Short mmCIF file of N, CA and C in Angstrom, two decimals:
data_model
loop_
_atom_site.label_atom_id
_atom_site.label_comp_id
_atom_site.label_asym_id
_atom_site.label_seq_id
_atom_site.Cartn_x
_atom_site.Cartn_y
_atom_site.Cartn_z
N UNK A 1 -5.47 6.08 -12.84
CA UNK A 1 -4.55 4.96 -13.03
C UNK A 1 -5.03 4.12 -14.20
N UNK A 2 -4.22 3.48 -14.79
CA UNK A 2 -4.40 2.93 -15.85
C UNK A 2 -4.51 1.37 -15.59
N UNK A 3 -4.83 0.43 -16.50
CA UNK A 3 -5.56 -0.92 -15.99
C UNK A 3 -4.20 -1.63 -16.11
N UNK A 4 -2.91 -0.91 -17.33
CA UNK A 4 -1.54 -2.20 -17.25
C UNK A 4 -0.68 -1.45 -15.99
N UNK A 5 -0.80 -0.72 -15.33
CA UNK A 5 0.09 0.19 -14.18
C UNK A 5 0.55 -0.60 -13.63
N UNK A 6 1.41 -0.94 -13.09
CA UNK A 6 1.83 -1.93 -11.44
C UNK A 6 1.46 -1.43 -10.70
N UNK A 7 0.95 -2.02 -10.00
CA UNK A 7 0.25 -1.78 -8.11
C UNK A 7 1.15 -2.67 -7.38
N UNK A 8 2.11 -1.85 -6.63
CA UNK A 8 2.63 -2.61 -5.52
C UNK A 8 1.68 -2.53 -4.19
N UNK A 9 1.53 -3.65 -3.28
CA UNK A 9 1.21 -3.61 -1.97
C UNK A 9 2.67 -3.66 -1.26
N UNK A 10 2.21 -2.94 -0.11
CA UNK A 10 3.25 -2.50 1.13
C UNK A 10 2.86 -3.66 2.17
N UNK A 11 2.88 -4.84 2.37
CA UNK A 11 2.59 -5.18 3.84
C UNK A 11 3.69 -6.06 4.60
N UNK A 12 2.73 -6.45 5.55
CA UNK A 12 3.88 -6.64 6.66
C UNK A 12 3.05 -6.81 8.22
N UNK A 13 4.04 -6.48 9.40
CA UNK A 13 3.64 -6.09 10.30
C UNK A 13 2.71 -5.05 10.97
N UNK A 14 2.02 -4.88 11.99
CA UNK A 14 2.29 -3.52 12.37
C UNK A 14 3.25 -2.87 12.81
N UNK A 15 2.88 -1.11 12.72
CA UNK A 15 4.51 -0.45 13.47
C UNK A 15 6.10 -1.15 12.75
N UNK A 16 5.76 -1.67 11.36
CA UNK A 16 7.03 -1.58 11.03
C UNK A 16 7.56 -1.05 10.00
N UNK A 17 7.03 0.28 9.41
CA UNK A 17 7.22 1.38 8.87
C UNK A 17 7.16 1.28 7.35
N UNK A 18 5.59 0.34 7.02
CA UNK A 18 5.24 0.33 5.93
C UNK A 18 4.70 2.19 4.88
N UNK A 19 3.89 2.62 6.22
CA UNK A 19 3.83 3.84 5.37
C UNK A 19 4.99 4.58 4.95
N UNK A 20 6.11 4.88 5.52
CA UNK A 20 7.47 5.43 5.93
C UNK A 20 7.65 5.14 4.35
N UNK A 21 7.95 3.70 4.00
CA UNK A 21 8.56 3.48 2.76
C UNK A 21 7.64 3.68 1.89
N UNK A 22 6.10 3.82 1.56
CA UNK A 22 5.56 4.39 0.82
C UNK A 22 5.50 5.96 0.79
N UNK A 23 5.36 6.52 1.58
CA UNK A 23 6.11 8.17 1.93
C UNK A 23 7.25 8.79 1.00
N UNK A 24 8.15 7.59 1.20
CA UNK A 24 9.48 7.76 0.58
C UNK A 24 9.23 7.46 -0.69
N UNK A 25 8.87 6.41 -1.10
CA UNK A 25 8.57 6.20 -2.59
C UNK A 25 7.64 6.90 -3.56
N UNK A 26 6.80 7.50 -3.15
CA UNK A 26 5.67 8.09 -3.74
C UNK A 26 6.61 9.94 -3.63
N UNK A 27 7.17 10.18 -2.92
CA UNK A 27 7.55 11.56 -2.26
C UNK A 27 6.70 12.44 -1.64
N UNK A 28 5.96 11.69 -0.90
CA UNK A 28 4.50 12.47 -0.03
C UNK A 28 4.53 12.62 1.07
N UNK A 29 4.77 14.11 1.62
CA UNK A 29 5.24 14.34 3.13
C UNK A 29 3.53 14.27 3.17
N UNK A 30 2.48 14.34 2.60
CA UNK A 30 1.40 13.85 3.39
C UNK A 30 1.01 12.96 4.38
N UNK A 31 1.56 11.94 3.34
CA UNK A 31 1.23 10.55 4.55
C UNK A 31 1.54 10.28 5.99
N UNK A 32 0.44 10.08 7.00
CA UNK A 32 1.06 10.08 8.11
C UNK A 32 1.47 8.94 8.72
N UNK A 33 2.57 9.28 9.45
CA UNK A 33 3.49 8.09 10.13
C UNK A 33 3.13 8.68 11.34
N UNK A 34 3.28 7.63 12.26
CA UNK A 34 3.55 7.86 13.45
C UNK A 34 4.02 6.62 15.00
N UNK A 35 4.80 6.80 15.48
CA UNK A 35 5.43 5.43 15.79
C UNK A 35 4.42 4.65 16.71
N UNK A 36 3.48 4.95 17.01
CA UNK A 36 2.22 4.08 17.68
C UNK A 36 1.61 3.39 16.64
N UNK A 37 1.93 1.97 16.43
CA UNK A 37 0.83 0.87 16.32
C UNK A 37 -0.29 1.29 15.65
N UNK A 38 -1.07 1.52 14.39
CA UNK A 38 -2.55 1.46 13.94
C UNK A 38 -2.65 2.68 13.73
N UNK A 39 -1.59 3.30 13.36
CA UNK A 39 -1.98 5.03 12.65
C UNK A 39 -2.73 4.80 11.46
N UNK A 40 -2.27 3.97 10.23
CA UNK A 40 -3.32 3.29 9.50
C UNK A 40 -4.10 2.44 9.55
N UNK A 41 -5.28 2.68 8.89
CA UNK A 41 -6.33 1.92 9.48
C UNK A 41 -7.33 1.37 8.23
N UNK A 42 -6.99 2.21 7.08
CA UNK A 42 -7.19 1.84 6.04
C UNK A 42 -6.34 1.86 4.79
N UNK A 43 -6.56 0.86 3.65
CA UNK A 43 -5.95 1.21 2.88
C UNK A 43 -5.79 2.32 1.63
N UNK A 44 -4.70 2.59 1.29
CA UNK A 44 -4.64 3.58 0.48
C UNK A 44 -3.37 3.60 -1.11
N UNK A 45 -3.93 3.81 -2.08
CA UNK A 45 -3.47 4.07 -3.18
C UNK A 45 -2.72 5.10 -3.48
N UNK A 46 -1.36 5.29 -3.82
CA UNK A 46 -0.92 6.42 -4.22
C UNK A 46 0.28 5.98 -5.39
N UNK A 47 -0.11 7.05 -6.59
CA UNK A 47 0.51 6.98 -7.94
C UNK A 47 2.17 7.58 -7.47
N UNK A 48 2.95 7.25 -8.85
CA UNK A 48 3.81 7.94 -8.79
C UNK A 48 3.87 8.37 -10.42
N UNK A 49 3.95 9.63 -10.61
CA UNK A 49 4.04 10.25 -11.93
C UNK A 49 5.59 10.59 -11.99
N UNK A 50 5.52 10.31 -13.57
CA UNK A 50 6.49 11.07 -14.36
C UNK A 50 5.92 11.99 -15.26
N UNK A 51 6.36 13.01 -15.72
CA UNK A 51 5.92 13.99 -16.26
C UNK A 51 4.46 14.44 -16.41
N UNK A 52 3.63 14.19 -15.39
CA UNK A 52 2.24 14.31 -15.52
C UNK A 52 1.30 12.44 -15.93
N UNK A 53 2.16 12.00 -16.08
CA UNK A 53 1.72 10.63 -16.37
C UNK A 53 2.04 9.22 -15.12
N UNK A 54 1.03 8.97 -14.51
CA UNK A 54 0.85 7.58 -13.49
C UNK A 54 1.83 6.46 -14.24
N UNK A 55 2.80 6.05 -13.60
CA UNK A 55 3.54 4.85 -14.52
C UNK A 55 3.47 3.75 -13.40
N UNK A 56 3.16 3.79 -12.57
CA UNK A 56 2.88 2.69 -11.15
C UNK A 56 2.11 3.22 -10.18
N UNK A 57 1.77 2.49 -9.07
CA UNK A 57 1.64 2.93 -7.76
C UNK A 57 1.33 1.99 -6.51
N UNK A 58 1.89 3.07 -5.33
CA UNK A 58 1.97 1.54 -4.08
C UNK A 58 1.14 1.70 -3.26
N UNK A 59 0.45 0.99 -3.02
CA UNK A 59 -0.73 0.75 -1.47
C UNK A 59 -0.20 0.75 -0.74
N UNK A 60 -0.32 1.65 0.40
CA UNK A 60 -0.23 1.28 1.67
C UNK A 60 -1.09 0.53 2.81
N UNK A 61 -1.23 -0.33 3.56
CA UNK A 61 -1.74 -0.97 4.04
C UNK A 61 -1.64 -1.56 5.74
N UNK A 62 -2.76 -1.49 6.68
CA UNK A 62 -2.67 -1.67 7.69
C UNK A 62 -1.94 -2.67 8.34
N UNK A 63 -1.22 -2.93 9.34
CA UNK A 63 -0.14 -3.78 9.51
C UNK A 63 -1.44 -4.94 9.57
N UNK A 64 -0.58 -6.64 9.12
CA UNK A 64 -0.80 -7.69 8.96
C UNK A 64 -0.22 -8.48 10.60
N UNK A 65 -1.34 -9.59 11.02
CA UNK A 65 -0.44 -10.08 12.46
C UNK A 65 0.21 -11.21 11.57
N UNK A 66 -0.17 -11.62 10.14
CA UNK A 66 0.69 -13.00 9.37
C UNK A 66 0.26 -12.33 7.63
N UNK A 67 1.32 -11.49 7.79
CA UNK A 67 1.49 -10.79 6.29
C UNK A 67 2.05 -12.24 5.22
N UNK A 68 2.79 -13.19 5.66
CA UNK A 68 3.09 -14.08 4.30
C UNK A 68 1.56 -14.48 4.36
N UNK A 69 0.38 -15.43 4.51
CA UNK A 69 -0.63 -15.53 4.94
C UNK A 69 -1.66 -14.64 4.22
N UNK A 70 -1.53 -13.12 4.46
CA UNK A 70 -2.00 -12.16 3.75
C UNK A 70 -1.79 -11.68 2.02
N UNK A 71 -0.70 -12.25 1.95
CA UNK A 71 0.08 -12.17 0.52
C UNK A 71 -0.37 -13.29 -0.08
N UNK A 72 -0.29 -14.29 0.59
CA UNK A 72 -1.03 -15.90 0.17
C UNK A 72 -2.55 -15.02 -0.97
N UNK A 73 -3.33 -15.16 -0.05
CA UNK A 73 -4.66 -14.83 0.22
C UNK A 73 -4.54 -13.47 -1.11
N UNK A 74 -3.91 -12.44 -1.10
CA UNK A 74 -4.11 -11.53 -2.13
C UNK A 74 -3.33 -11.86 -3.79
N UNK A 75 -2.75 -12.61 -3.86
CA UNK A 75 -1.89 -14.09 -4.39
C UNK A 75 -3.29 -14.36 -5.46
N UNK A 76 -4.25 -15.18 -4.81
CA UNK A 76 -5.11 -15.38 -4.73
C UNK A 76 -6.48 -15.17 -5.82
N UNK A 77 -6.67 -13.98 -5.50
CA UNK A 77 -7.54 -13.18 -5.34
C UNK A 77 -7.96 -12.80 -7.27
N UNK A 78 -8.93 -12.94 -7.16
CA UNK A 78 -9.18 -12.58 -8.87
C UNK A 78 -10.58 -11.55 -8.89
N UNK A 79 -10.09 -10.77 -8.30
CA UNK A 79 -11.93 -9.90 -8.25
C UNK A 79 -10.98 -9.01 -9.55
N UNK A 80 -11.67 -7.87 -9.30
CA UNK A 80 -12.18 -6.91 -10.70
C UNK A 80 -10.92 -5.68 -9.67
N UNK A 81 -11.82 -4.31 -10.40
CA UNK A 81 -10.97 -3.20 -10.48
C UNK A 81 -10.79 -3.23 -9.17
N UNK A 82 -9.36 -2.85 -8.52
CA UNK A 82 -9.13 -2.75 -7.22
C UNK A 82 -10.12 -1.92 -6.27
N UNK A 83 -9.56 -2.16 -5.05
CA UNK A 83 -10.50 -0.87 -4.21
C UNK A 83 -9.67 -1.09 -2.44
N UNK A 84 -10.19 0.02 -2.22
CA UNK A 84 -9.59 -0.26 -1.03
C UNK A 84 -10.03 -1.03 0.33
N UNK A 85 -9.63 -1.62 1.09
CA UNK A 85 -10.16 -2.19 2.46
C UNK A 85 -10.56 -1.72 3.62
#
């Protein structure tokens, strides 16, 4: 990934089908969903290419119990090269 890319974060609730829409957006029948609560547990990065080239990509992320709160807080945040949680 490149340092001007967009990084979207996915958050929210739990169980309310944040990976689902990163699944869909990325086109990765990898990712697992599953309708129980805390299938993710960590976060995760995934690109989306065009022709061999990263032009964005969206995190997926463990449900939030106060995702505006969480968005606040990553809002925030001025550390260095991303990483995951």
């Amino acid at each position: 990934m490149t340092a001007s890319m967009p990084v979207f974060a996915v958050i929210g609730h739990p169980n309310e089908g944040k990976s689902s829409v990163v699944a869909t957006l990325v086109e990765n029948d990898q990712i697992r969903i599953s309708p129980r609560p805390g299938e993710t547990v960590r976060s995760a990065t995934y690109p989306v290419s065009i022709d061999g080239q990263d032009v964005m990509a969206f995190v997926d992320t463990p449900g939030f119990q106060n995702p505006v709160q969480t968005l606040g807080w990553m809002r925030k945040f001025q550390g260095g090269e991303s990483r995951a949680l």
